[in-house]
Short mmCIF file of C-alpha atoms and ligand atoms in Angstrom, two decimals:
data_model
loop_
_atom_site.label_atom_id
_atom_site.label_comp_id
_atom_site.label_asym_id
_atom_site.label_seq_id
_atom_site.Cartn_x
_atom_site.Cartn_y
_atom_site.Cartn_z
CA UNK A 1 4.76 32.80 -56.05
CA UNK A 2 4.94 32.14 -52.34
CA UNK A 3 4.42 35.13 -50.09
CA UNK A 4 4.43 34.58 -46.36
CA UNK A 5 2.64 37.79 -45.34
CA UNK A 6 2.60 36.55 -41.78
CA UNK A 7 4.27 33.27 -40.89
CA UNK A 8 1.00 31.40 -41.18
CA UNK A 9 -0.66 33.20 -44.10
CA UNK A 10 0.34 31.96 -47.55
CA UNK A 11 -0.82 33.71 -50.70
CA UNK A 12 -0.37 32.82 -54.32
CA UNK A 13 -0.61 30.12 -56.89
CA UNK A 14 1.67 27.72 -55.04
CA UNK A 15 0.09 28.26 -51.62
CA UNK A 16 -1.64 24.90 -52.04
CA UNK A 17 1.74 23.17 -52.10
CA UNK A 18 2.36 24.71 -48.69
CA UNK A 19 -0.98 23.29 -47.57
CA UNK A 20 0.03 19.84 -48.66
CA UNK A 21 3.36 20.10 -46.84
CA UNK A 22 1.70 21.53 -43.73
CA UNK A 23 -0.80 18.68 -43.44
CA UNK A 24 1.84 16.03 -44.09
CA UNK A 25 4.16 17.40 -41.41
CA UNK A 26 1.44 17.60 -38.79
CA UNK A 27 0.08 14.04 -38.78
CA UNK A 28 -3.49 14.85 -37.80
CA UNK A 29 -5.70 11.94 -36.69
CA UNK A 30 -8.55 13.07 -38.96
CA UNK A 31 -8.88 15.76 -41.60
CA UNK A 32 -12.39 17.19 -41.69
CA UNK A 33 -13.31 19.53 -44.53
CA UNK A 34 -16.33 21.84 -44.43
CA UNK A 35 -17.78 23.18 -47.67
CA UNK A 36 -21.05 24.57 -48.93
CA UNK A 37 -22.67 23.42 -52.16
CA UNK A 38 -20.75 26.00 -54.22
CA UNK A 39 -17.31 25.55 -52.73
CA UNK A 40 -17.79 21.79 -52.90
CA UNK A 41 -18.54 22.06 -56.58
CA UNK A 42 -16.08 24.75 -57.68
CA UNK A 43 -13.22 24.72 -55.17
CA UNK A 44 -12.89 21.30 -53.57
CA UNK A 45 -11.90 19.54 -56.82
CA UNK A 46 -8.89 21.89 -57.08
CA UNK A 47 -7.52 20.87 -53.69
CA UNK A 48 -8.89 17.44 -52.81
CA UNK A 49 -5.63 15.66 -53.64
CA UNK A 50 -3.64 18.16 -51.52
CA UNK A 51 -5.91 17.79 -48.52
CA UNK A 52 -6.60 14.08 -48.26
CA UNK A 53 -9.65 14.74 -46.09
CA UNK A 54 -11.29 11.62 -44.74
CA UNK A 55 -14.44 13.41 -43.50
CA UNK A 56 -16.32 15.82 -45.73
CA UNK A 57 -19.17 17.92 -44.33
CA UNK A 58 -21.54 20.07 -46.32
CA UNK A 59 -23.58 23.04 -45.14
CA UNK A 60 -26.08 25.17 -47.03
CA UNK A 61 -24.76 28.51 -48.25
CA UNK A 62 -26.44 31.75 -47.18
CA UNK A 63 -26.27 34.18 -44.27
CA UNK A 64 -29.59 32.80 -42.99
CA UNK A 65 -27.76 29.52 -42.27
CA UNK A 66 -25.02 31.19 -40.23
CA UNK A 67 -26.84 30.14 -37.08
CA UNK A 68 -26.29 27.80 -34.13
CA UNK A 69 -28.61 25.21 -35.69
CA UNK A 70 -26.01 24.66 -38.46
CA UNK A 71 -23.27 24.33 -35.82
CA UNK A 72 -25.38 21.71 -34.02
CA UNK A 73 -25.62 19.70 -37.22
CA UNK A 74 -21.85 19.85 -37.69
CA UNK A 75 -21.04 19.00 -34.05
CA UNK A 76 -23.42 16.03 -34.31
CA UNK A 77 -21.80 14.89 -37.55
CA UNK A 78 -18.23 15.03 -36.27
CA UNK A 79 -19.29 13.31 -33.05
CA UNK A 80 -20.57 10.39 -35.14
CA UNK A 81 -17.03 9.97 -36.49
CA UNK A 82 -15.71 9.94 -32.94
CA UNK A 83 -12.92 12.37 -33.81
CA UNK A 84 -10.34 13.17 -31.15
CA UNK A 85 -8.62 16.44 -30.30
CA UNK A 86 -5.78 15.72 -32.68
CA UNK A 87 -8.03 16.20 -35.70
CA UNK A 88 -8.06 19.27 -37.91
CA UNK A 89 -10.94 21.11 -39.57
CA UNK A 90 -10.39 22.78 -42.95
CA UNK A 91 -12.85 25.56 -43.74
CA UNK A 92 -13.10 25.87 -47.50
CA UNK A 93 -15.35 28.77 -48.34
CA UNK A 94 -16.28 32.38 -47.91
CA UNK A 95 -16.65 34.40 -44.74
CA UNK A 96 -19.58 32.33 -43.57
CA UNK A 97 -17.68 29.04 -43.64
CA UNK A 98 -14.60 30.66 -42.07
CA UNK A 99 -16.66 32.21 -39.24
CA UNK A 100 -18.95 29.25 -38.65
CA UNK A 101 -16.55 26.37 -39.34
CA UNK A 102 -13.89 28.05 -37.22
CA UNK A 103 -16.40 28.46 -34.40
CA UNK A 104 -17.41 24.79 -34.63
CA UNK A 105 -13.75 23.70 -34.47
CA UNK A 106 -12.76 26.16 -31.75
CA UNK A 107 -15.52 24.96 -29.43
CA UNK A 108 -15.58 21.21 -30.19
CA UNK A 109 -14.03 19.33 -27.26
CA UNK A 110 -12.79 22.76 -26.08
CA UNK A 111 -11.06 23.38 -29.37
CA UNK A 112 -9.33 21.54 -32.18
CA UNK A 113 -7.03 22.98 -34.84
CA UNK A 114 -8.50 24.56 -37.93
CA UNK A 115 -7.27 25.99 -41.20
CA UNK A 116 -9.00 28.56 -43.38
CA UNK A 117 -8.89 28.27 -47.15
CA UNK A 118 -10.86 31.35 -48.21
CA UNK A 119 -12.62 31.21 -51.57
CA UNK A 120 -14.24 34.66 -51.80
CA UNK A 121 -12.53 38.03 -52.12
CA UNK A 122 -14.12 39.08 -48.84
CA UNK A 123 -12.75 36.09 -46.99
CA UNK A 124 -9.30 36.47 -48.60
CA UNK A 125 -9.08 40.18 -47.72
CA UNK A 126 -10.69 40.06 -44.33
CA UNK A 127 -12.56 37.13 -42.76
CA UNK A 128 -9.82 34.48 -42.99
CA UNK A 129 -7.50 36.11 -40.47
CA UNK A 130 -7.79 38.17 -37.32
CA UNK A 131 -9.36 35.41 -35.27
CA UNK A 132 -13.01 36.44 -35.14
CA UNK A 133 -15.29 33.40 -35.25
CA UNK A 134 -18.99 33.09 -34.72
CA UNK A 135 -22.57 32.95 -35.87
CA UNK A 136 -25.68 35.08 -35.84
CA UNK A 137 -28.35 34.74 -33.18
CA UNK A 138 -31.80 34.78 -34.73
CA UNK A 139 -30.43 37.08 -37.41
CA UNK A 140 -28.50 39.40 -35.08
CA UNK A 141 -25.07 39.60 -36.66
CA UNK A 142 -22.25 37.67 -35.04
CA UNK A 143 -23.85 37.69 -31.56
CA UNK A 144 -22.31 34.34 -30.58
CA UNK A 145 -18.61 33.73 -31.02
CA UNK A 146 -15.07 33.97 -29.82
CA UNK A 147 -11.57 34.94 -30.86
CA UNK A 148 -9.22 32.20 -31.99
CA UNK A 149 -6.72 32.12 -34.83
CA UNK A 150 -6.52 29.40 -37.44
CA UNK A 151 -3.27 27.45 -37.34
CA UNK A 152 -2.70 28.50 -40.95
CA UNK A 153 -4.38 30.28 -43.86
CA UNK A 154 -3.88 29.40 -47.53
CA UNK A 155 -5.02 31.99 -50.03
CA UNK A 156 -5.32 30.81 -53.61
CA UNK A 157 -6.69 33.69 -55.71
CA UNK A 158 -7.53 31.35 -58.63
CA UNK A 159 -10.62 30.32 -56.68
CA UNK A 160 -12.02 33.75 -57.57
CA UNK A 161 -12.43 32.67 -61.21
CA UNK A 162 -15.73 30.99 -60.38
CA UNK A 163 -16.96 33.54 -57.86
CA UNK A 164 -20.00 35.48 -59.15
CA UNK A 165 -19.33 39.14 -59.91
CA UNK A 166 -21.68 40.43 -57.20
CA UNK A 167 -19.64 38.47 -54.63
CA UNK A 168 -16.38 39.89 -56.00
CA UNK A 169 -17.78 43.38 -55.54
CA UNK A 170 -19.02 42.45 -52.07
CA UNK A 171 -15.46 41.63 -50.99
CA UNK A 172 -14.20 44.87 -52.48
CA UNK A 173 -16.18 46.76 -49.81
CA UNK A 174 -13.81 45.51 -47.11
CA UNK A 175 -10.81 46.56 -49.22
CA UNK A 176 -12.27 50.06 -49.52
CA UNK A 177 -12.83 50.06 -45.76
CA UNK A 178 -9.20 49.11 -45.05
CA UNK A 179 -7.96 51.90 -47.30
CA UNK A 180 -10.46 54.45 -45.94
CA UNK A 181 -9.39 53.96 -42.33
CA UNK A 182 -5.67 53.49 -42.73
CA UNK A 183 -4.09 54.19 -46.10
CA UNK A 184 -4.94 57.30 -48.10
CA UNK A 185 -2.47 56.48 -50.86
CA UNK A 186 -4.00 53.04 -51.35
CA UNK A 187 -7.45 54.65 -51.29
CA UNK A 188 -6.46 57.03 -54.09
CA UNK A 189 -5.07 54.11 -56.11
CA UNK A 190 -8.36 52.25 -55.67
CA UNK A 191 -10.30 55.30 -56.87
CA UNK A 192 -8.39 55.03 -60.17
CA UNK A 193 -9.26 51.35 -60.70
CA UNK A 194 -11.86 50.30 -63.24
CA UNK A 195 -11.35 46.55 -63.41
CA UNK A 196 -10.46 45.10 -60.03
CA UNK A 197 -10.02 41.57 -61.39
CA UNK A 198 -6.62 42.71 -62.70
CA UNK A 199 -5.58 43.63 -59.17
CA UNK A 200 -6.64 40.76 -56.92
CA UNK A 201 -3.25 39.87 -55.44
CA UNK A 202 -2.49 43.52 -54.76
CA UNK A 203 -5.89 44.14 -53.13
CA UNK A 204 -5.53 41.04 -50.97
CA UNK A 205 -1.97 41.63 -49.82
CA UNK A 206 -2.51 45.36 -49.10
CA UNK A 207 -5.66 44.52 -47.13
CA UNK A 208 -3.86 41.85 -45.15
CA UNK A 209 -1.05 44.26 -44.39
CA UNK A 210 -3.43 46.92 -43.06
CA UNK A 211 -5.61 44.58 -41.05
CA UNK A 212 -2.75 42.56 -39.51
CA UNK A 213 -1.02 45.79 -38.44
CA UNK A 214 -4.17 46.81 -36.58
CA UNK A 215 -5.04 43.36 -35.19
CA UNK A 216 -1.49 42.79 -33.94
CA UNK A 217 -1.85 45.91 -31.78
CA UNK A 218 -5.28 45.01 -30.42
CA UNK A 219 -6.30 41.43 -31.07
CA UNK A 220 -9.29 41.41 -28.72
CA UNK A 221 -10.79 44.67 -30.00
CA UNK A 222 -10.55 46.75 -26.87
CA UNK A 223 -9.29 49.80 -28.76
CA UNK A 224 -7.98 50.49 -32.22
CA UNK A 225 -9.24 47.23 -33.74
CA UNK A 226 -12.66 48.87 -33.56
CA UNK A 227 -11.47 50.93 -36.54
CA UNK A 228 -12.18 47.86 -38.69
CA UNK A 229 -15.85 48.30 -37.85
CA UNK A 230 -16.12 51.42 -40.00
CA UNK A 231 -19.29 51.06 -42.06
CA UNK A 232 -20.40 48.03 -40.07
CA UNK A 233 -22.60 49.57 -37.34
CA UNK A 234 -25.11 50.75 -39.91
CA UNK A 235 -24.05 48.11 -42.48
CA UNK A 236 -24.82 45.18 -40.15
CA UNK A 237 -28.18 46.73 -39.23
CA UNK A 238 -29.08 47.06 -42.92
CA UNK A 239 -27.99 43.45 -43.50
CA UNK A 240 -29.99 42.11 -40.52
CA UNK A 241 -33.02 44.10 -41.64
CA UNK A 242 -32.96 42.75 -45.19
CA UNK A 243 -32.33 39.16 -44.10
CA UNK A 244 -35.14 39.17 -41.56
CA UNK A 245 -37.50 40.80 -44.09
CA UNK A 246 -36.53 38.25 -46.74
CA UNK A 247 -34.29 35.33 -45.71
CA UNK A 248 -33.63 34.56 -49.38
CA UNK A 249 -32.61 38.15 -50.09
CA UNK A 250 -29.78 38.37 -52.64
CA UNK A 251 -28.25 41.34 -50.86
CA UNK A 252 -24.55 40.84 -50.08
CA UNK A 253 -22.61 41.66 -46.93
CA UNK A 254 -20.41 44.04 -48.92
CA UNK A 255 -23.32 45.96 -50.41
CA UNK A 256 -24.58 46.59 -46.87
CA UNK A 257 -21.13 47.60 -45.63
CA UNK A 258 -20.73 49.93 -48.62
CA UNK A 259 -24.06 51.59 -47.77
CA UNK A 260 -22.98 51.70 -44.10
CA UNK A 261 -19.69 53.38 -45.06
CA UNK A 262 -21.53 56.14 -46.92
CA UNK A 263 -23.89 56.71 -43.96
CA UNK A 264 -21.06 56.69 -41.41
CA UNK A 265 -18.87 58.90 -43.61
CA UNK A 266 -21.79 61.33 -43.82
CA UNK A 267 -21.90 61.41 -39.99
CA UNK A 268 -18.10 61.91 -39.97
CA UNK A 269 -18.57 64.86 -42.31
CA UNK A 270 -21.41 66.36 -40.22
CA UNK A 271 -19.08 66.21 -37.21
CA UNK A 272 -16.43 68.13 -39.16
CA UNK A 273 -14.04 65.19 -39.20
CA UNK A 274 -14.24 64.26 -42.87
CA UNK A 275 -13.95 67.04 -45.48
CA UNK A 276 -16.94 67.13 -47.86
CA UNK A 277 -14.58 66.60 -50.80
CA UNK A 278 -13.44 63.28 -49.31
CA UNK A 279 -17.03 62.25 -48.53
CA UNK A 280 -17.86 62.81 -52.19
CA UNK A 281 -14.76 60.88 -53.27
CA UNK A 282 -15.90 57.90 -51.18
CA UNK A 283 -19.47 58.13 -52.52
CA UNK A 284 -18.19 58.27 -56.11
CA UNK A 285 -15.99 55.23 -55.56
CA UNK A 286 -18.78 53.20 -53.96
CA UNK A 287 -21.34 54.17 -56.58
CA UNK A 288 -18.94 53.18 -59.35
CA UNK A 289 -18.95 49.57 -58.12
CA UNK A 290 -22.03 49.01 -55.93
CA UNK A 291 -25.75 48.97 -56.56
CA UNK A 292 -27.71 51.17 -54.21
CA UNK A 293 -29.28 49.24 -51.33
CA UNK A 294 -33.01 49.78 -51.02
CA UNK A 295 -33.85 51.71 -47.87
CA UNK A 296 -37.48 52.72 -48.00
CA UNK A 297 -38.96 55.35 -45.70
CA UNK A 298 -40.65 52.69 -43.55
CA UNK A 299 -37.43 50.74 -42.93
CA UNK A 300 -35.42 53.64 -41.51
CA UNK A 301 -36.67 53.35 -37.93
CA UNK A 302 -36.33 49.54 -37.97
CA UNK A 303 -32.71 49.84 -39.19
CA UNK A 304 -32.02 52.49 -36.58
CA UNK A 305 -33.45 50.18 -33.86
CA UNK A 306 -31.16 47.41 -35.08
CA UNK A 307 -28.15 49.74 -34.75
CA UNK A 308 -29.01 50.06 -31.05
CA UNK A 309 -28.66 46.25 -30.72
CA UNK A 310 -25.17 46.30 -32.25
CA UNK A 311 -22.85 44.29 -30.02
CA UNK A 312 -20.23 47.05 -30.19
CA UNK A 313 -22.46 49.40 -28.18
CA UNK A 314 -21.73 49.96 -24.50
CA UNK A 315 -24.36 50.64 -21.85
CA UNK A 316 -26.96 52.34 -23.99
CA UNK A 317 -24.42 54.35 -25.99
CA UNK A 318 -24.22 53.70 -29.70
CA UNK A 319 -20.49 53.72 -30.43
CA UNK A 320 -19.26 54.12 -33.98
CA UNK A 321 -15.95 54.26 -35.77
CA UNK A 322 -15.79 57.44 -37.84
CA UNK A 323 -13.19 58.57 -40.31
CA UNK A 324 -11.10 61.55 -39.41
CA UNK A 325 -10.20 62.30 -43.01
CA UNK A 326 -9.48 59.47 -45.44
CA UNK A 327 -6.76 57.24 -43.99
CA UNK A 328 -7.44 58.05 -40.34
CA UNK A 329 -10.11 57.04 -37.86
CA UNK A 330 -11.67 57.69 -34.49
CA UNK A 331 -13.20 54.87 -32.45
CA UNK A 332 -15.88 54.97 -29.72
CA UNK A 333 -17.68 58.02 -31.11
CA UNK A 334 -21.11 58.36 -29.47
CA UNK A 335 -23.81 58.70 -32.09
CA UNK A 336 -27.42 59.73 -31.51
CA UNK A 337 -30.47 58.13 -33.02
CA UNK A 338 -31.21 61.36 -34.90
CA UNK A 339 -27.77 61.24 -36.54
CA UNK A 340 -28.36 57.65 -37.63
CA UNK A 341 -31.78 58.48 -39.08
CA UNK A 342 -30.36 61.55 -40.85
CA UNK A 343 -27.54 59.49 -42.35
CA UNK A 344 -29.96 56.84 -43.65
CA UNK A 345 -32.09 59.57 -45.21
CA UNK A 346 -28.99 61.06 -46.80
CA UNK A 347 -28.10 57.65 -48.27
CA UNK A 348 -31.66 57.10 -49.48
CA UNK A 349 -31.74 60.46 -51.24
CA UNK A 350 -28.42 60.10 -53.05
N1 NAD B 1 -14.40 37.03 -39.19
C1 NAD B 1 -14.21 38.19 -39.78
O1 NAD B 1 -13.25 38.91 -39.47
C2 NAD B 1 -15.17 38.66 -40.85
C3 NAD B 1 -14.87 39.81 -41.59
C4 NAD B 1 -15.76 40.20 -42.60
C5 NAD B 1 -16.92 39.47 -42.84
N2 NAD B 1 -17.18 38.38 -42.08
C6 NAD B 1 -18.39 37.58 -42.33
O2 NAD B 1 -18.28 37.01 -43.64
C7 NAD B 1 -19.59 36.70 -44.11
C8 NAD B 1 -19.67 37.04 -45.59
O3 NAD B 1 -18.71 36.29 -46.28
P1 NAD B 1 -18.72 36.16 -47.88
O4 NAD B 1 -19.06 37.48 -48.45
O5 NAD B 1 -17.48 35.51 -48.25
O6 NAD B 1 -20.01 35.29 -48.16
P2 NAD B 1 -20.31 33.72 -48.29
O7 NAD B 1 -19.43 32.95 -47.40
O8 NAD B 1 -21.78 33.58 -48.12
O9 NAD B 1 -19.95 33.40 -49.81
C9 NAD B 1 -20.68 34.04 -50.82
C10 NAD B 1 -21.29 33.06 -51.83
O10 NAD B 1 -20.27 32.65 -52.73
C11 NAD B 1 -20.23 31.22 -52.84
N3 NAD B 1 -18.84 30.90 -53.11
C12 NAD B 1 -17.80 30.98 -52.27
N4 NAD B 1 -16.66 30.79 -52.91
C13 NAD B 1 -16.95 30.54 -54.21
C14 NAD B 1 -16.18 30.29 -55.37
N5 NAD B 1 -14.84 30.33 -55.34
N6 NAD B 1 -16.83 30.09 -56.54
C15 NAD B 1 -18.19 30.13 -56.59
N7 NAD B 1 -18.98 30.39 -55.54
C16 NAD B 1 -18.36 30.60 -54.34
C17 NAD B 1 -20.77 30.75 -51.51
O11 NAD B 1 -21.29 29.45 -51.61
C18 NAD B 1 -21.86 31.78 -51.24
O12 NAD B 1 -23.01 31.44 -51.96
C19 NAD B 1 -20.55 37.47 -43.25
O13 NAD B 1 -21.27 36.57 -42.44
C20 NAD B 1 -19.66 38.36 -42.40
O14 NAD B 1 -20.21 38.60 -41.13
C21 NAD B 1 -16.33 37.95 -41.12
#
């Protein structure tokens, strides 16, 4: 099935044929593919004949490697091959490869074309489109980066067959977020699901529809695109905290976002935006799929401090996206430190 959700986003089992045709018609001088050890092993063999890459670069997986030092290594590598501006970079991987590989391509020689081929549910539903690229700065999430769209995105859900279950669930957090901010009916459908593996194409295409609608109205995130940050102000702080405490931590981005959504929904409820019944519905849904993230008493103030470093803040105001009932949102809500601490305690005591 070929579904052009947006002219340059192809989903489905024959999307790889579109990839092949795209590369053939564009006569790039070099085709550089970036993988990590897992996508090289599990995904690259499924597409190598379609891609015909002549330069293959490998990075180490893991959020702790989403740093400028990895970009340096890649820039140095591609410089050795003396590639010109008519080359293309193919990012074959999860959100980390899409963000980092896209950033490397978008900044090399002031920018060369790049394609995303997402291989995780999270990247298929979220990170592979919308144009946000970047890396962490000493663990601070996505502090360095820019906005630039890939020239095309090819989504091949069969890649998910080898993705570990905890990573599938991680990606599901962004699907829940899309539904929670923008589509109550979809949210209610999700609440009825028990086995999401039966529903991948639906989850991906509904997510893409919601996110593209929002991004098309505000690509540079000056207004309503901030809605997509629901769960991420506290979620990113939890993620940064766990990674700095233990760089090899197995915690996933989605687990942190899921915890962040509960905390931020709690704040929404305290501010009389979200009815308690809907808060409980969200908590039930998240607890059905996600392990609880450990937030011990001693970590609460450190996580709260990290929220104050969130790049979405302005002046010294901590600005959150809250939900105004399931399916609706409010951006730029000023949140106090006490509210953050209270929400983390609420999460911890669930
Ligand atoms: N740019 C955006 O709009 C955006 C949106 C959401 C998240 N993000 C970013 O995405 C990142 C998280 O992405 P992620 O959750 O995809 O994590 P990830 O890229 O680390 O991938 C998760 C793990 O799965 C492995 N893997 C990937 N595909 C596989 C496959 N098909 N089979 C087997 N193993 C596979 C990877 O090697 C890695 O170990 C975060 O850094 C986050 O900030 C970006």
